[in-house]
PDB file of C-alpha atoms in Angstrom:
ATOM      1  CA  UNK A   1      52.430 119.571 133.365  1.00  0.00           C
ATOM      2  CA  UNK A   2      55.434 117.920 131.426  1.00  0.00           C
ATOM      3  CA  UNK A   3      57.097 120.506 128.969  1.00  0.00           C
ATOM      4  CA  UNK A   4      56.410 118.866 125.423  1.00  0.00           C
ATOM      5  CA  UNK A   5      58.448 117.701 123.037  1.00  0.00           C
ATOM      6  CA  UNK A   6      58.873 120.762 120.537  1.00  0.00           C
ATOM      7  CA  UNK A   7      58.767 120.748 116.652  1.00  0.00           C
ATOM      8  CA  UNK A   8      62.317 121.162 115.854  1.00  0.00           C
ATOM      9  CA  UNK A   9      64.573 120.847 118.641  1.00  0.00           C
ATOM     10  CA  UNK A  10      68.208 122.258 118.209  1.00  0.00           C
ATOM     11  CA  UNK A  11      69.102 118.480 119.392  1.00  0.00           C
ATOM     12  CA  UNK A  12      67.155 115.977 120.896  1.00  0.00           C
ATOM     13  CA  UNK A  13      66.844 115.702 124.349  1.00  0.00           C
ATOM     14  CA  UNK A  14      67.278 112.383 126.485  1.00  0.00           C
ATOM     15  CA  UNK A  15      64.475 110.151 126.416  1.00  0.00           C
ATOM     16  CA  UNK A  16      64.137 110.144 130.628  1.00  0.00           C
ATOM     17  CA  UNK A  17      63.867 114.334 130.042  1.00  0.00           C
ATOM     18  CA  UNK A  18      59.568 113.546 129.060  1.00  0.00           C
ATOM     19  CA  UNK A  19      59.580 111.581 132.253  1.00  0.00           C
ATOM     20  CA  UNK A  20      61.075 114.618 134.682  1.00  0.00           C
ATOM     21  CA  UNK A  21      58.544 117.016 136.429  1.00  0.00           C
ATOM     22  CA  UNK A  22      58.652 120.349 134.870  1.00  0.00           C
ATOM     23  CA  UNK A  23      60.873 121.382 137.826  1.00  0.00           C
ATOM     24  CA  UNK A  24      63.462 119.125 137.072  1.00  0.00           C
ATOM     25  CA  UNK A  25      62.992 119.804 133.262  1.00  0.00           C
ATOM     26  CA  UNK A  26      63.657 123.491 133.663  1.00  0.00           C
ATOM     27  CA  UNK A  27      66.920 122.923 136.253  1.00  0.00           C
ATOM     28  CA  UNK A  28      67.657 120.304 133.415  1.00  0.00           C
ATOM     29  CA  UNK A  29      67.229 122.791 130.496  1.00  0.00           C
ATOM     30  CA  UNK A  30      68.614 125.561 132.702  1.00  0.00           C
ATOM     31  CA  UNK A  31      72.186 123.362 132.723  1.00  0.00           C
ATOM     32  CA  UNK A  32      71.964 122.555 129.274  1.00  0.00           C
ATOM     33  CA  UNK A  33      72.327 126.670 128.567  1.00  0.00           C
ATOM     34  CA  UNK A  34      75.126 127.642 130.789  1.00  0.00           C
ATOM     35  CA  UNK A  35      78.010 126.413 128.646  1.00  0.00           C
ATOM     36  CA  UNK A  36      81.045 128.231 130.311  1.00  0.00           C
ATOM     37  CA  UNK A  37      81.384 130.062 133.543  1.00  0.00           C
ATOM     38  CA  UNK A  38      81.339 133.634 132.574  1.00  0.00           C
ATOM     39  CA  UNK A  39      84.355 136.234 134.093  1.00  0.00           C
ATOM     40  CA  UNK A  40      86.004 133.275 135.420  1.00  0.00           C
ATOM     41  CA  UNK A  41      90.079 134.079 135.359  1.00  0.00           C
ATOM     42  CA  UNK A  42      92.275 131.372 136.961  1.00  0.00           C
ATOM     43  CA  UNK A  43      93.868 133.343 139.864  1.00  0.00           C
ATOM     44  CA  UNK A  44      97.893 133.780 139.831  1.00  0.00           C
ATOM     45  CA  UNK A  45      97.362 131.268 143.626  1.00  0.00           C
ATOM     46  CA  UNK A  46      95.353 128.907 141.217  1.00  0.00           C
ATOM     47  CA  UNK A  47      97.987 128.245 138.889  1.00  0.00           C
ATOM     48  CA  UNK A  48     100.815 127.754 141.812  1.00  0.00           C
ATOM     49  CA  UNK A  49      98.552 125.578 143.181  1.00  0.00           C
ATOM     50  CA  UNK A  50      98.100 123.377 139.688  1.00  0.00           C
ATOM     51  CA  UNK A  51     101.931 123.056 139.338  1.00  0.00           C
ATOM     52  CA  UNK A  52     101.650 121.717 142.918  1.00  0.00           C
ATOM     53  CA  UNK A  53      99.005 118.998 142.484  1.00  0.00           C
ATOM     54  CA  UNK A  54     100.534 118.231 138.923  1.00  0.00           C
ATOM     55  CA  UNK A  55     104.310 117.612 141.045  1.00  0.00           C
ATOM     56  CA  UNK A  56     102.677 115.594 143.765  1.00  0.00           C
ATOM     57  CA  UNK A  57     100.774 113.538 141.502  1.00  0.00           C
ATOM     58  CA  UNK A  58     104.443 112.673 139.838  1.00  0.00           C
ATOM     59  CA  UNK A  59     105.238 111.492 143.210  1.00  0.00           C
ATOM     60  CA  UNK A  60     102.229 109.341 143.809  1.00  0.00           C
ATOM     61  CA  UNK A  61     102.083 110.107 147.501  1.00  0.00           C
ATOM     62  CA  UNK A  62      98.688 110.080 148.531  1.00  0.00           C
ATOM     63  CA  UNK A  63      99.781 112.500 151.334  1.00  0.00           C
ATOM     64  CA  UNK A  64     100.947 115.131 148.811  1.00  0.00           C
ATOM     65  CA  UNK A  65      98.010 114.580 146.238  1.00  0.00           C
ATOM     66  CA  UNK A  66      95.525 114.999 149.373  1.00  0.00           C
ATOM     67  CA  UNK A  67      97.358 118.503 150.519  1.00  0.00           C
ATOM     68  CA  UNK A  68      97.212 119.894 146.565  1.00  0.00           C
ATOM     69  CA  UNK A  69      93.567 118.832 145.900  1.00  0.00           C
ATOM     70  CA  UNK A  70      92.411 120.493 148.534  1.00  0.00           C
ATOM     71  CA  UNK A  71      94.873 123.921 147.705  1.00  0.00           C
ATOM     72  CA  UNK A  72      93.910 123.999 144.507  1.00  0.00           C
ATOM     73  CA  UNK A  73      90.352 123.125 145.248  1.00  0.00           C
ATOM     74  CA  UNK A  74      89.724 125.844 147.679  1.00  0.00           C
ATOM     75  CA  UNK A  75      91.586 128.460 145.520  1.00  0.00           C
ATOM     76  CA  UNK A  76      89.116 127.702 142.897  1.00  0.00           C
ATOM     77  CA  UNK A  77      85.944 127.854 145.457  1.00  0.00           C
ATOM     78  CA  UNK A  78      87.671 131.769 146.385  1.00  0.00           C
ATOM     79  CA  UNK A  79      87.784 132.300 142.838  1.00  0.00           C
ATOM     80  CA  UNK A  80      84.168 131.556 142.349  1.00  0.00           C
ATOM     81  CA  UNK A  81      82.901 133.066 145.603  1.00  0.00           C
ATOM     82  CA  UNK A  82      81.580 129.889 146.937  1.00  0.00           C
ATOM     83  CA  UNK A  83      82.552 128.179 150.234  1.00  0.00           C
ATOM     84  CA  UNK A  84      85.179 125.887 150.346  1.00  0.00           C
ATOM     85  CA  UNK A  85      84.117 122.210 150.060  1.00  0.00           C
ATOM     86  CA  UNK A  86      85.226 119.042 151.772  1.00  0.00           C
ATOM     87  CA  UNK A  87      87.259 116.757 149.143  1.00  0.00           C
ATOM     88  CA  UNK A  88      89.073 114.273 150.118  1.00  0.00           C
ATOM     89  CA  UNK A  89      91.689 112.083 147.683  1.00  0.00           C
ATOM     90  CA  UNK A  90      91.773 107.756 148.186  1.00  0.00           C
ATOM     91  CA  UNK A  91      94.099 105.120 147.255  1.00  0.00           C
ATOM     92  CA  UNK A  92      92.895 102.730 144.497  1.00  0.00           C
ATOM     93  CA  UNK A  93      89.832 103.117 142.701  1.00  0.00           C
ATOM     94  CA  UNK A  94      86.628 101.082 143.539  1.00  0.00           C
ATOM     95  CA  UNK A  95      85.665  98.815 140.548  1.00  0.00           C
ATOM     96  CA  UNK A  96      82.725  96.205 139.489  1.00  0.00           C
ATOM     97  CA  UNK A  97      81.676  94.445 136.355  1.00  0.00           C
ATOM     98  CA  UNK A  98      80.960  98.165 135.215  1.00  0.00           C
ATOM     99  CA  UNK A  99      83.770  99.755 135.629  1.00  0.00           C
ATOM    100  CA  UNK A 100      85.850 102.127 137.981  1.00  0.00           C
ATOM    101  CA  UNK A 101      84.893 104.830 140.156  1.00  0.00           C
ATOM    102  CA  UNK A 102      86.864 107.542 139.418  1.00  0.00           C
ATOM    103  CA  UNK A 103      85.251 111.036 141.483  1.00  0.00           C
ATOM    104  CA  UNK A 104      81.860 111.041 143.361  1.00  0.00           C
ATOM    105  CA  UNK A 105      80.559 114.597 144.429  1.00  0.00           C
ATOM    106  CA  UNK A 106      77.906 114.017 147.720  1.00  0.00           C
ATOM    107  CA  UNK A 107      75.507 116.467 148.027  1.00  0.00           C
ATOM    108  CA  UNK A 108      75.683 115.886 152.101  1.00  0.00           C
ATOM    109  CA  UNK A 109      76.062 118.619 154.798  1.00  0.00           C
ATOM    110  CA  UNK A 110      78.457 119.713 154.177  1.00  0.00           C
ATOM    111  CA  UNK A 111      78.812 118.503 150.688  1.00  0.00           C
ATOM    112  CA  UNK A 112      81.973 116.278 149.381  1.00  0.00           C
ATOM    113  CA  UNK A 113      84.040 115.134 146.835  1.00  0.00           C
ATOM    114  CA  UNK A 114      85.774 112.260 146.998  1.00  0.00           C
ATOM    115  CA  UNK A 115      88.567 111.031 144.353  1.00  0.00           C
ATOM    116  CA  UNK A 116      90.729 108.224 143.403  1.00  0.00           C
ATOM    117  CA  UNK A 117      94.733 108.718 142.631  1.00  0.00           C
ATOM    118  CA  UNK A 118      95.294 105.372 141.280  1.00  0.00           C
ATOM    119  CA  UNK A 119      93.746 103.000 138.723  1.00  0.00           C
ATOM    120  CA  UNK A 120      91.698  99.615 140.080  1.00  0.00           C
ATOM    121  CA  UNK A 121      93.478  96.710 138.221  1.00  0.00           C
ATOM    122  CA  UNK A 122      97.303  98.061 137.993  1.00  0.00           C
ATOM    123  CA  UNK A 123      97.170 100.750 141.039  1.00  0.00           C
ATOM    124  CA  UNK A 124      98.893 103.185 138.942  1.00  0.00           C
ATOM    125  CA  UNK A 125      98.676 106.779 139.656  1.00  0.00           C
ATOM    126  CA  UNK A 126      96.083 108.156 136.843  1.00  0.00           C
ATOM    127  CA  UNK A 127      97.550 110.466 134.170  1.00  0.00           C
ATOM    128  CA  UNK A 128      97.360 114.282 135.617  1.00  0.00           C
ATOM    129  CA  UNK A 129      95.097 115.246 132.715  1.00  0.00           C
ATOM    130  CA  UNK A 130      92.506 112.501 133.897  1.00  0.00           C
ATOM    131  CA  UNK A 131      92.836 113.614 137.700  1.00  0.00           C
ATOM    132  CA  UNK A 132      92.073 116.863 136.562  1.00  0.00           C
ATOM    133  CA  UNK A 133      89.039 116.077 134.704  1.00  0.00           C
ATOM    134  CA  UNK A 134      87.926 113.943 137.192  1.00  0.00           C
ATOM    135  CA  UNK A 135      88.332 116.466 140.095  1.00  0.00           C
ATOM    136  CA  UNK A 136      87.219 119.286 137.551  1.00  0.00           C
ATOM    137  CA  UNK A 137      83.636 117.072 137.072  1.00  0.00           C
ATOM    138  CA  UNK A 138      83.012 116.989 140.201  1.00  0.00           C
ATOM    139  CA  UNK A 139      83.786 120.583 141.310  1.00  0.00           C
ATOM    140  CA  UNK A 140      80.829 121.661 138.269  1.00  0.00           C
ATOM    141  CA  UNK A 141      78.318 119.174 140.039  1.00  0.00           C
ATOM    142  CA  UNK A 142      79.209 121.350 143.528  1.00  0.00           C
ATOM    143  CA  UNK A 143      79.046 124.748 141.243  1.00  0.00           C
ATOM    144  CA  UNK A 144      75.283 123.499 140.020  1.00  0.00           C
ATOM    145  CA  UNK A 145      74.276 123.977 143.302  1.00  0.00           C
ATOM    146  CA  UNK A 146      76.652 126.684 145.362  1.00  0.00           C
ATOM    147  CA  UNK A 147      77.240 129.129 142.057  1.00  0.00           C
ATOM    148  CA  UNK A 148      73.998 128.566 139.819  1.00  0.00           C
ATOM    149  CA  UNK A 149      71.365 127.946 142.756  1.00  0.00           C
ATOM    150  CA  UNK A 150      70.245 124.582 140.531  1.00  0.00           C
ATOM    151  CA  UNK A 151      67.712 122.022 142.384  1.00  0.00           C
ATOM    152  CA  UNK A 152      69.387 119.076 140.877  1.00  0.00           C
ATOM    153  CA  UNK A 153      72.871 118.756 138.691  1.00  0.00           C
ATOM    154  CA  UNK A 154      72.635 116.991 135.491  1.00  0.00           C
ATOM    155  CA  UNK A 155      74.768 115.604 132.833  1.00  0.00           C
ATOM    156  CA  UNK A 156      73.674 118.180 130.193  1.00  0.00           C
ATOM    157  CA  UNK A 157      75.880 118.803 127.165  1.00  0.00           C
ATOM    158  CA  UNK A 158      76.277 122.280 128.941  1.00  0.00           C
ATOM    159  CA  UNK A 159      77.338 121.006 132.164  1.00  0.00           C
ATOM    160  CA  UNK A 160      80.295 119.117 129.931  1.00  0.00           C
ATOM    161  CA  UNK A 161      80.961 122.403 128.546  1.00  0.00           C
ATOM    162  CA  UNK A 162      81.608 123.854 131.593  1.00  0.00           C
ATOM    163  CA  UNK A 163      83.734 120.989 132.757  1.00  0.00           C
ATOM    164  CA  UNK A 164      85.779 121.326 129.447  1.00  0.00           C
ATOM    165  CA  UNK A 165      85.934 124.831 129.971  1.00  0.00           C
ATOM    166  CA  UNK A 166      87.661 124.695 133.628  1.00  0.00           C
ATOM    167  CA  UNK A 167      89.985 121.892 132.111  1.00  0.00           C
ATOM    168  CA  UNK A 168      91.110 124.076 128.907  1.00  0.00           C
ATOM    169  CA  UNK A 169      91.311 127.733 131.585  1.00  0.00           C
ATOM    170  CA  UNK A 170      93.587 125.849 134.064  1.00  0.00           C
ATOM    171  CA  UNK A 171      95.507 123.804 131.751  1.00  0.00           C
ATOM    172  CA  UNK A 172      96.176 126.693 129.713  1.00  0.00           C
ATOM    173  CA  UNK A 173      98.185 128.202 132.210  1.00  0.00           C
ATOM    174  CA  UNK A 174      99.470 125.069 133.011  1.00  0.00           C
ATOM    175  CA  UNK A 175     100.824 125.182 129.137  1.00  0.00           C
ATOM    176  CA  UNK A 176     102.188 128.720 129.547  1.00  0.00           C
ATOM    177  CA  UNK A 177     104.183 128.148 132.556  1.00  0.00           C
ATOM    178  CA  UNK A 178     105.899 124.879 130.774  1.00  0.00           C
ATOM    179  CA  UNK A 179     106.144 126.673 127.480  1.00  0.00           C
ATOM    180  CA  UNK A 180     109.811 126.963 126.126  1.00  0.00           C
ATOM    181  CA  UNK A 181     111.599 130.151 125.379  1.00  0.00           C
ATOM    182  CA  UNK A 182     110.995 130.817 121.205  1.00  0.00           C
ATOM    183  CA  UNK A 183     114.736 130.261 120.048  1.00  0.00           C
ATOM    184  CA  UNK A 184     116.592 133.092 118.952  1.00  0.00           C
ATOM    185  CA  UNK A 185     114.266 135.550 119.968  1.00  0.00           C
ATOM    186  CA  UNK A 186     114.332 137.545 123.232  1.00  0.00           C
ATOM    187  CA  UNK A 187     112.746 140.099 125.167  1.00  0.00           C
ATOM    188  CA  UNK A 188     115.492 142.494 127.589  1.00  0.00           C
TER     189      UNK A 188
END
């Protein structure tokens, strides 16, 4: 039995929501609650490893970019006590009438991510920020499964949460470590 649509909703669901089983309604409705990972504290490793993959993507070597992905990437799997998952960084972006791939996550065995450094038309390295993102999406579809024990990983509003949150924790530290010294005031 389908769940039904309630009276007042706090939002309205998707449309395709009515059409999942119940099972897939309550993994769906299950995502849609977890907005944030809770006691999750960017390691001291996790933050060397960011200023890594943030220098190698000034580079553009794919080399580099590969090496820090995958740092950083299994850092953050210690971090969340999950095993470490393949990922693996490409060249230029695939690209149709729709648009660019930018990440994929492949729930294989084992399961993957794959990512694209540079953009499809110009084959510019992507801006850090969108990298991150990218690889950050990704990482929450593999955490859906590994961390939350989820039967299927949807685009919920709180699976973009989460994302967001993982972008803001690591890029905060990211900020911190670039931050200037306040003028005229010091600590001896």
């Amino acid at each position: 039995m389908l769940l039904s649509k309630p009276d007042a909703p706090p939002r309205p669901l998707p449309a395709f929501f009515y059409k999942l089983s119940m099972r897939s309604q309550r993994c769906y409705l299950k995502s849609d609650s977890i907005a944030r990972f809770e006691d999750f504290a960017p390691s001291i490793e996790a933050n060397r490893r960011l200023a890594d993959l943030m220098t190698a993507l000034e580079s553009g070597t794919l080399r580099e970019v590969q090496q820090c992905t995958l740092g950083l990437m299994t850092e953050l799997c210690l971090v969340f006590r999950v095993p470490a998952i393949r990922i693996e960084v490409r060249g230029v972006r695939p690209h149709n009438a729709r648009g660019e791939l930018h990440g994929l996550f492949r729930l294989s065995k084992p399961p993957e991510i794959l990512l694209w450094m540079r953009t499809a038309r110009r084959h510019e390295v992507v801006k850090p920020r969108t990298f991150l993102r990218t690889m950050f999406h990704e990482l929450c579809h593999y955490l859906d499964y590994s961390l939350f024990k989820m039967e299927d990983s949807f685009h919920t509003m709180g699976f973009f949460k989460r994302e967001s949150f993982l972008v803001r924790s690591l890029l905060a530290i990211e900020k911190k470590a670039k931050k200037p010294p306040v003028p005229g005031f010091r600590i001896d």
